[in-house]
mmCIF file of C-alpha atoms in Angstrom:
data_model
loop_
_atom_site.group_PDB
_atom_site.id
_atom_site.type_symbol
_atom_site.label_atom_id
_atom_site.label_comp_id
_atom_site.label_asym_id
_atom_site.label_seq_id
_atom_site.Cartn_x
_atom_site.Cartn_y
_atom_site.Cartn_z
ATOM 1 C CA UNK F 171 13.565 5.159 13.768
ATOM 2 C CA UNK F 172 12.127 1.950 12.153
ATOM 3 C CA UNK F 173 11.861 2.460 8.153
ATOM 4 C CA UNK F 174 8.748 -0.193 6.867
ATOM 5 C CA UNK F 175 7.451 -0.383 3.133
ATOM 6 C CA UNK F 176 3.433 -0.849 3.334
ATOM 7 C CA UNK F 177 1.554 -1.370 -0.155
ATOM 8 C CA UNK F 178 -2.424 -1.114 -0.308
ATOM 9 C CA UNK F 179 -4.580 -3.468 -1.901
ATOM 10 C CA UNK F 180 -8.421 -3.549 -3.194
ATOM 11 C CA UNK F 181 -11.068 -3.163 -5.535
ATOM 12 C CA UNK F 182 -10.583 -0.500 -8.028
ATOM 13 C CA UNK F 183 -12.713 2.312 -7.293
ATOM 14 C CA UNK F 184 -12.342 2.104 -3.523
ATOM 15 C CA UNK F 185 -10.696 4.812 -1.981
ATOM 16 C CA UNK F 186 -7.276 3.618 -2.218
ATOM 17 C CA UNK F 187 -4.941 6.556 -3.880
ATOM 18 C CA UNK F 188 -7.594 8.788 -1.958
ATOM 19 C CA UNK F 189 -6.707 7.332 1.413
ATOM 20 C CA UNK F 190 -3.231 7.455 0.532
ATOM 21 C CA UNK F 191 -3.378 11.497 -0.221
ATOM 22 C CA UNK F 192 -5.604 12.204 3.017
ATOM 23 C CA UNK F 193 -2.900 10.055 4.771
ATOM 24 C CA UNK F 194 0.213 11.780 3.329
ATOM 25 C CA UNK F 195 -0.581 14.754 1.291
ATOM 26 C CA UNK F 196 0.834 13.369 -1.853
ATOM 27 C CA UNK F 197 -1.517 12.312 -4.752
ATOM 28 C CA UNK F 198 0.201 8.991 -6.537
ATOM 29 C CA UNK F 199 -2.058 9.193 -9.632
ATOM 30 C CA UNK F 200 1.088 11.143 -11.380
ATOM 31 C CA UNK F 201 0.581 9.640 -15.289
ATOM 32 C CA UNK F 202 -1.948 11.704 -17.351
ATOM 33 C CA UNK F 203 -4.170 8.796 -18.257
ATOM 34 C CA UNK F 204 -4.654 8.045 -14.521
ATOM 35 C CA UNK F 205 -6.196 11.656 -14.446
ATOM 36 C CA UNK F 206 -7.862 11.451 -17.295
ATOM 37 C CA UNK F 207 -9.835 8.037 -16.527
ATOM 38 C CA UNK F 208 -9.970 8.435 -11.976
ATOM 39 C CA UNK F 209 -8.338 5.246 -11.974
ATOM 40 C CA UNK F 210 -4.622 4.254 -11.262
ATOM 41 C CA UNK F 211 -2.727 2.898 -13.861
ATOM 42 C CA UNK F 212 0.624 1.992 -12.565
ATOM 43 C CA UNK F 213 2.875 1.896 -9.003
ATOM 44 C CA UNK F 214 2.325 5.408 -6.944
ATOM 45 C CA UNK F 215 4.492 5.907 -4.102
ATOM 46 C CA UNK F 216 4.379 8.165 -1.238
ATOM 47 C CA UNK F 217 5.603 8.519 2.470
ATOM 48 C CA UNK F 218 4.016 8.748 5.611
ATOM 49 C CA UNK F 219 6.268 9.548 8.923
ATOM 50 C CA UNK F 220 4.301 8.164 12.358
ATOM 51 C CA UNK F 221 5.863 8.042 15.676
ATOM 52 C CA UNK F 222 9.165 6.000 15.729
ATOM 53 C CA UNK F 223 8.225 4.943 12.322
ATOM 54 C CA UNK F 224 8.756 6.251 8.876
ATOM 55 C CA UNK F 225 6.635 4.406 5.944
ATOM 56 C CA UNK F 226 7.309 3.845 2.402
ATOM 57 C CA UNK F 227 3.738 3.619 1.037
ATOM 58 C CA UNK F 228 3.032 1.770 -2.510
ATOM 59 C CA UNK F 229 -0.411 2.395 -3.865
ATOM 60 C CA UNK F 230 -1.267 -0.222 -6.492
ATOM 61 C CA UNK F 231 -4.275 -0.554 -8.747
ATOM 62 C CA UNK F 232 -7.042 -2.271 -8.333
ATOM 63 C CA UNK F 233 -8.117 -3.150 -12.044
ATOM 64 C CA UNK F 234 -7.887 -6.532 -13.009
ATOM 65 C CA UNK F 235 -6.164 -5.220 -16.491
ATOM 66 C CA UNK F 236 -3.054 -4.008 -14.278
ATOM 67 C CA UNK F 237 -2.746 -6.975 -11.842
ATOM 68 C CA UNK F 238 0.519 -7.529 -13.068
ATOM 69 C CA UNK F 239 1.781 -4.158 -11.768
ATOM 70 C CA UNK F 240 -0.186 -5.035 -8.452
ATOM 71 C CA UNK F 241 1.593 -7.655 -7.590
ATOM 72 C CA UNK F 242 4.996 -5.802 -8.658
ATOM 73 C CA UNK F 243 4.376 -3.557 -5.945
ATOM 74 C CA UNK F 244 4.232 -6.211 -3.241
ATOM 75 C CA UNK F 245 7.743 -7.511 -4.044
ATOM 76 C CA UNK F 246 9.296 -6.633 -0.518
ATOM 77 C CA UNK F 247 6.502 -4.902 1.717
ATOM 78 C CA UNK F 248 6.432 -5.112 5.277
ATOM 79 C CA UNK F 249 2.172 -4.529 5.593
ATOM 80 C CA UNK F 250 -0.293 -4.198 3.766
ATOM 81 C CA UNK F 251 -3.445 -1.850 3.354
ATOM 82 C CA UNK F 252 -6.538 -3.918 2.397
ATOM 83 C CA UNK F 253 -9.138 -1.274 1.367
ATOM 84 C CA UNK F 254 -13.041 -1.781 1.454
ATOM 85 C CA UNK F 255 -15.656 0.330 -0.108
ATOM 86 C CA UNK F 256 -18.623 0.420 2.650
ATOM 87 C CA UNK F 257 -20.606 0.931 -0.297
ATOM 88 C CA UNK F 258 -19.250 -1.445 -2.310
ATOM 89 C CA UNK F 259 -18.359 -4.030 0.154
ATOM 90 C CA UNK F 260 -16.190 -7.149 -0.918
ATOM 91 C CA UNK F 261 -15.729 -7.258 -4.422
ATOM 92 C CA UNK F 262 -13.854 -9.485 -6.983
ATOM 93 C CA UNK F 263 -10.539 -7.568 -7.000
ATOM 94 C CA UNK F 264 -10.705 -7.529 -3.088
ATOM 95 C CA UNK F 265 -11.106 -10.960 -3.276
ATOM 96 C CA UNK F 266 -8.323 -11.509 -5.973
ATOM 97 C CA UNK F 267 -6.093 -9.110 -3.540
ATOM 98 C CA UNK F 268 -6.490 -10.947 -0.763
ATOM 99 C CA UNK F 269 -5.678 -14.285 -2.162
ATOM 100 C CA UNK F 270 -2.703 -12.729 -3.613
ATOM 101 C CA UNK F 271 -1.313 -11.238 -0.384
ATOM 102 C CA UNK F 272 -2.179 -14.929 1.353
ATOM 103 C CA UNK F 273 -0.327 -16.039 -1.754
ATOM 104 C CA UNK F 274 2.608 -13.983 -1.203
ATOM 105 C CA UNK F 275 2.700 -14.832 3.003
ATOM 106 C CA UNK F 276 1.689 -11.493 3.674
ATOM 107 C CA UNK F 277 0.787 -11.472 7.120
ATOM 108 C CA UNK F 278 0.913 -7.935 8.973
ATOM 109 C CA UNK F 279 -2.853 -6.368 7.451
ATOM 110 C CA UNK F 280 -4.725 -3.601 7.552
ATOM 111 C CA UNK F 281 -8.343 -3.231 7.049
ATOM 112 C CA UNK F 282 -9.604 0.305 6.099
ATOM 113 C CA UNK F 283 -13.908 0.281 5.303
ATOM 114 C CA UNK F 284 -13.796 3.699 3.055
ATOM 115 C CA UNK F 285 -16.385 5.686 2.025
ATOM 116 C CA UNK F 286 -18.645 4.830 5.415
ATOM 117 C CA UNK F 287 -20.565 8.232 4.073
ATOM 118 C CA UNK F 288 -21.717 6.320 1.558
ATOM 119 C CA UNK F 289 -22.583 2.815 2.852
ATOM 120 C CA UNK F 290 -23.333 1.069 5.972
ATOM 121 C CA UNK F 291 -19.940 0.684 7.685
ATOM 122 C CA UNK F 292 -21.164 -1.856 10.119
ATOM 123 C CA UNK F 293 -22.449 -4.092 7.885
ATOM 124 C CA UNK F 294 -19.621 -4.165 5.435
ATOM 125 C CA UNK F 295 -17.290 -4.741 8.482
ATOM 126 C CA UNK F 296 -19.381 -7.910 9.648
ATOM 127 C CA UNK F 297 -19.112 -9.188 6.302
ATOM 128 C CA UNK F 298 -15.527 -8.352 5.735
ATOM 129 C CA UNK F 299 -14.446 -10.874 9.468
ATOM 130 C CA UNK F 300 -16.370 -13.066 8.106
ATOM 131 C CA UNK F 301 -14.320 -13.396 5.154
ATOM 132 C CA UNK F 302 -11.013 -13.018 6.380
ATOM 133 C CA UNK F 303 -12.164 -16.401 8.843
ATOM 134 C CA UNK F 304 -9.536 -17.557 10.736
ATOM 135 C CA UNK F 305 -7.345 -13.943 10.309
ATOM 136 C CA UNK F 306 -10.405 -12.107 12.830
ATOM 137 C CA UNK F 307 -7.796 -10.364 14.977
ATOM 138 C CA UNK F 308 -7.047 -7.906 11.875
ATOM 139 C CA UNK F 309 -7.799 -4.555 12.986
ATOM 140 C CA UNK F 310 -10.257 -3.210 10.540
ATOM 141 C CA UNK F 311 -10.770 1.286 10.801
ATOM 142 C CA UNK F 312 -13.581 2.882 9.168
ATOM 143 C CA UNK F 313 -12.617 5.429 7.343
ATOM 144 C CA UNK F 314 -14.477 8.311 5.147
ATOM 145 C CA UNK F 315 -11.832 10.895 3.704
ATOM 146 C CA UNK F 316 -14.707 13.049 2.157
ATOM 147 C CA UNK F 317 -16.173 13.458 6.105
ATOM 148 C CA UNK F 318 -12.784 13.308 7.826
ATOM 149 C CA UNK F 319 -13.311 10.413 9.772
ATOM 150 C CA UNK F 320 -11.125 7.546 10.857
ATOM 151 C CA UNK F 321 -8.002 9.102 9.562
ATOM 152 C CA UNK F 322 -6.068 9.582 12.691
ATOM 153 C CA UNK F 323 -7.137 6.222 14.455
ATOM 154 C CA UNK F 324 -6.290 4.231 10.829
ATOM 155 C CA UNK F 325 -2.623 6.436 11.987
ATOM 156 C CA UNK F 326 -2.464 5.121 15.175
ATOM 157 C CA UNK F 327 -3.392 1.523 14.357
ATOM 158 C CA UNK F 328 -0.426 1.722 11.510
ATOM 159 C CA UNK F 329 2.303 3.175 14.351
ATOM 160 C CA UNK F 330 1.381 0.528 16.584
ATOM 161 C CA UNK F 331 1.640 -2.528 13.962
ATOM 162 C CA UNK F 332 4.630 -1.290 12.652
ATOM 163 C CA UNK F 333 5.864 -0.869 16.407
ATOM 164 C CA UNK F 334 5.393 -4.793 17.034
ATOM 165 C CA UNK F 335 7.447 -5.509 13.564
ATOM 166 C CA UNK F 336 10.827 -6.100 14.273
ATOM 167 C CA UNK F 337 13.214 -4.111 11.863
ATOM 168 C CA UNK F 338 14.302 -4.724 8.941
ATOM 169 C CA UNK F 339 17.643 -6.611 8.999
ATOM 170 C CA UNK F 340 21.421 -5.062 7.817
ATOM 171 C CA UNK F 341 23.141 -8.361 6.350
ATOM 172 C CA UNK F 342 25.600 -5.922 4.462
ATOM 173 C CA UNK F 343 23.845 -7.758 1.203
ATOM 174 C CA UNK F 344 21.783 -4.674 0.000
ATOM 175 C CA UNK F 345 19.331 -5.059 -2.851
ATOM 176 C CA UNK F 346 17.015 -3.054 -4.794
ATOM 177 C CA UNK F 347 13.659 -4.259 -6.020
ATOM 178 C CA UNK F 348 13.143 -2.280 -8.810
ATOM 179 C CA UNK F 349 9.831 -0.666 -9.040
ATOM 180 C CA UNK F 350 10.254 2.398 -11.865
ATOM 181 C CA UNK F 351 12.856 2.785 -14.737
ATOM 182 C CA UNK F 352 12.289 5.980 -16.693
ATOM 183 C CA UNK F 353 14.292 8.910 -17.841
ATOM 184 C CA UNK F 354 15.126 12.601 -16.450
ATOM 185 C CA UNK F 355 16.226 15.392 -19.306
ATOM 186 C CA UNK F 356 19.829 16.048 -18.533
ATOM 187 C CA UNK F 357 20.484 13.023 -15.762
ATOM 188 C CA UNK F 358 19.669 10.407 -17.765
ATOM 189 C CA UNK F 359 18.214 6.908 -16.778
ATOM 190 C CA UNK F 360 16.775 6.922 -12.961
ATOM 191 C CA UNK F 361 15.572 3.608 -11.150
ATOM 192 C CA UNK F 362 13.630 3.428 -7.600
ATOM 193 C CA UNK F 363 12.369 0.289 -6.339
ATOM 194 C CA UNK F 364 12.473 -1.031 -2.323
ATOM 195 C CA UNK F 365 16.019 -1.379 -0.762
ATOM 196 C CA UNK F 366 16.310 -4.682 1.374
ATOM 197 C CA UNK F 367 19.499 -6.293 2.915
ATOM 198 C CA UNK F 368 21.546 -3.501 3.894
ATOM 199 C CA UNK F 369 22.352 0.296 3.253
ATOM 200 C CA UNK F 370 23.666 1.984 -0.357
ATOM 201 C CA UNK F 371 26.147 4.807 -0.420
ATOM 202 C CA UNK F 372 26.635 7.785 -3.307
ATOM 203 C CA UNK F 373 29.406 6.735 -5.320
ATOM 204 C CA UNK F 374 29.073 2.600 -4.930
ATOM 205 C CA UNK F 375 29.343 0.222 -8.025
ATOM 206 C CA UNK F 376 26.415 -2.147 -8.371
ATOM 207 C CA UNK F 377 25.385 -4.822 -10.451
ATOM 208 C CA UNK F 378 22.064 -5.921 -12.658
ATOM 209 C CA UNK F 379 20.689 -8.797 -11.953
ATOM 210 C CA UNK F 380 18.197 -10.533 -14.817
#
């Protein structure tokens, strides 16, 4: 079993924590201002187990106000999830997205057209190759949770991406990107974050690191 972290990435408004529940089950919009204004404020994380493959997901927002916590959420990812509303199309946080995750070397992408209910799917893919040039061979799935459509294929592309990614490597040096610090009534402080470098045990001794 391969273990992969993949984080999405888009415009706000898009489909993205949407996707990520019609993929998974789990809704990642947790904090109570997230519900109150449809829009995600901070990291969401949920898990997605495909053939020979089990997958961390990160869902990030995509309002420019929270691009720092964005780009916290790509600090050790494997793939990404580009989302594009077909009735949308590319937008300026799509754009700012995508420079990031060239930014960042992110190469192993994901191109999900949402909402193709709403929009013309065809269209917004033509535009979308166009954009990403050079990076053509992306596979790009249109998607529409609302009408069911595209979910298993965008499944199937994701098993066999991961499938070509060669695992992630033991080098005995584990290390925890921290994502989340917050505090449980009667445990106390609890982190999570992305483990990288090797394997951590109940009951080991580890150290901050500013």
């Amino acid at each position: 079993m391969k273990h992969f972290i993949l984080a999405t990435a888009g415009h706000v408004d898009h489909g993205k924590t949407a996707l990520v529940k019609a993929l998974t089950g789990i809704d990642t919009d947790r904090l109570p201002e997230e519900k109150a204004r449809g829009i995600t404020i901070d990291l969401g994380f949920a898990h997605l187990e495909l053939p020979g493959v089990s997958l961390g997901i990160i869902d990030v927002p995509g309002h420019e106000d929270f691009i720092r916590n964005m780009i916290a959420g790509l600090g050790a990812i494997d793939l990404a999830l580009l989302v594009v509303a077909a009735d949308d199309g590319w937008m300026p946080q799509t754009e700012e997205h995508w420079q990031i995750l060239n930014y960042l070397d992110i190469r192993q992408v994901v191109i999900a057209i949402t909402k193709c209910d709403l929009g013309d799917p065809v269209e917004t893919e033509a535009k979308v190759r166009e954009r990403i040039g050079s990076l053509g061979d992306v596979p790009i799935i249109r998607t529409s949770v609302r009408a069911e459509v595209g979910l298993e294929e965008l499944k199937q592309i994701l098993t066999e991406v991961c499938a070509r990614l060669p695992g992630a490597p033991d080098i005995r040096k584990p290390r925890l990107f921290v994502d989340r610090v917050f505090t449980v009534r009667g445990t106390g402080t609890v982190v999570t974050g992305t483990l990288a470098g090797g394997q951590l045990a109940r009951g080991e001794n580890v150290s901050l690191q500013p």
